Amino acid sequence: MAVPFLDLKAQYASIKGEIDEAVMKALAGCQFIMGPNVAAFEKELAEFLGAAHVVTCASGSDALLLALMALGVGRGDEVITTPFTFFATCGAIARLGATPVFCDIDPATYNIDHRRIETHVTEYTKAILPVHLYGLPADMGKISAVASAAGVPVVEDCAQSLGASLSGRMTATIGAMGCVSFFPSKNLGCAGDGGAVVTGDAALAEKLGMLRVHGAKPKYFHKYVGINSRLDDVQAAILRVKLRRLSEWNRRRRQIAETYDGLLAQAGIAAPQTAEGSGHIYHQYVVRVKNRDAVMDFMKKKEIQTGIYYPLAMHMQECFAYLEYSKGDFPESEKACEEILSLPIYPEMTREMVEEVVSALDAANRKFNGTARAATVK
Ligand SMILES: *Cc1c(COP(=O)(O)O)cnc(C)c1O
């Protein structure tokens, strides 16, 4: 049985009637920019998260950019973040002329290691930007403590963690701002690009609302040099339909993760960790393997698709050569880049599909790594 890495067609088929109706209605309404679905979706997402304000925008990348702009991050400032993330986290910092200051990850959670953050704080630190990677919340309690000691805000990158919680509190509502992505492959994806900034601060919400329309309020009167970054009304209409399923979909992801956990234990392969009190939503289900290329190739021949998020850490990217980091600076991130393997996980997966994935992974491990147990990287 072939197991694709993601099956957006299966998701669409399950909600086609409602999506099509919502899209047709939005098209007929012709209020394409800042239309009624945008306002309604912002309100509904705020309710879902237990947040005061949601300001939508054109992508998760723009959400990060807008959040940092709202804080006035610019030339000469430093923002502490993880080198083991998608490029957008660091790109937002660099595009504003500020310096990304990297802090290595905890190898057990893949999230920024709160024990190391303090050593990176300087008089130029303007914010701390943790990423809740793979849907597992970073240790916000400890991170917030370091941030408040340094007198700087925390901006959460929640592109992979919508619906994940920490001691009952949703990610995106813990720091000063949370940045969300609606890229199609995310847990709540639209039919194109989309994003949002979440905040409990009315003044920041007001500023974000202006920054996304070229810094204007009222129209044609510009208080800030903003950007053009808005969520389309058609996208918002689609997201409203999908948001109603998000809890159920995230629950289903947790069930699939549990099935993986059990089957992997039998094969002697370590399951991903979740921390105390954290509601992981498994945007990705990630294991570590040796001889990864051979394992992936073997699985691919059995029509099991896997992924690597991400193959090269941010401090090693060509565009960040000017930051003058070297190989070996963040050993846990570098090691993770070489060993991680994402297995398929999405709400439409059946138990048989999960069994198929694990059996292929187990067979690959036996073939290329001697025994399954020997292939487990601790
Ligand atoms: C997807 C993602 C983003 C960017 O979101 P886009 O909507 O694709 O711009 C930012 N950070 C992380 C960690 C992501 O996974």
Tab-separated table of N, CA and C in Angstrom, residues 251-265 271 282 285 345 351 354:
chain	number	residue	atom	x	y	z
A	251	ARG	N	-6.650	15.971	17.361
A	251	ARG	CA	-6.868	14.789	18.202
A	251	ARG	C	-6.499	13.520	17.418
A	252	ARG	N	-6.922	13.498	16.188
A	252	ARG	CA	-6.632	12.355	15.319
A	252	ARG	C	-5.114	12.212	15.108
A	253	ARG	N	-4.416	13.319	14.936
A	253	ARG	CA	-2.950	13.268	14.810
A	253	ARG	C	-2.330	12.644	16.052
A	254	ARG	N	-2.865	13.012	17.234
A	254	ARG	CA	-2.328	12.443	18.484
A	254	ARG	C	-2.555	10.938	18.537
A	255	GLN	N	-3.725	10.505	18.077
A	255	GLN	CA	-4.020	9.059	18.040
A	255	GLN	C	-3.040	8.330	17.134
A	256	ILE	N	-2.789	8.915	15.972
A	256	ILE	CA	-1.864	8.285	15.023
A	256	ILE	C	-0.462	8.236	15.636
A	257	ALA	N	-0.074	9.315	16.321
A	257	ALA	CA	1.237	9.351	16.983
A	257	ALA	C	1.331	8.234	18.025
A	258	GLU	N	0.235	8.015	18.747
A	258	GLU	CA	0.225	6.946	19.753
A	258	GLU	C	0.405	5.571	19.112
A	259	THR	N	-0.253	5.402	17.979
A	259	THR	CA	-0.111	4.134	17.252
A	259	THR	C	1.340	3.948	16.816
A	260	TYR	N	1.926	5.025	16.260
A	260	TYR	CA	3.350	4.981	15.890
A	260	TYR	C	4.205	4.622	17.104
A	261	ASP	N	3.969	5.316	18.224
A	261	ASP	CA	4.777	5.105	19.436
A	261	ASP	C	4.829	3.619	19.785
A	262	GLY	N	3.649	2.999	19.793
A	262	GLY	CA	3.552	1.588	20.177
A	262	GLY	C	4.272	0.669	19.202
A	263	LEU	N	4.043	0.893	17.907
A	263	LEU	CA	4.648	0.026	16.899
A	263	LEU	C	6.164	0.217	16.825
A	264	LEU	N	6.617	1.455	17.003
A	264	LEU	CA	8.061	1.721	16.963
A	264	LEU	C	8.759	1.082	18.153
A	265	ALA	N	8.088	1.091	19.314
A	265	ALA	CA	8.674	0.476	20.513
A	265	ALA	C	8.945	-1.006	20.248
A	271	ALA	N	10.684	6.672	19.936
A	271	ALA	CA	9.613	7.583	19.512
A	271	ALA	C	9.990	9.011	19.909
A	282	TYR	N	1.708	17.242	16.842
A	282	TYR	CA	2.319	16.410	15.800
A	282	TYR	C	2.117	16.949	14.388
A	285	TYR	N	5.889	13.972	12.714
A	285	TYR	CA	6.256	12.859	13.595
A	285	TYR	C	7.671	12.450	13.186
A	345	ILE	N	2.186	11.781	8.634
A	345	ILE	CA	1.164	11.891	9.690
A	345	ILE	C	0.126	12.920	9.265
A	351	ARG	N	-4.892	3.024	10.428
A	351	ARG	CA	-3.947	2.227	11.210
A	351	ARG	C	-3.085	1.357	10.290
A	354	VAL	N	-0.208	3.288	8.971
A	354	VAL	CA	0.845	3.475	9.982
A	354	VAL	C	1.665	2.190	10.105
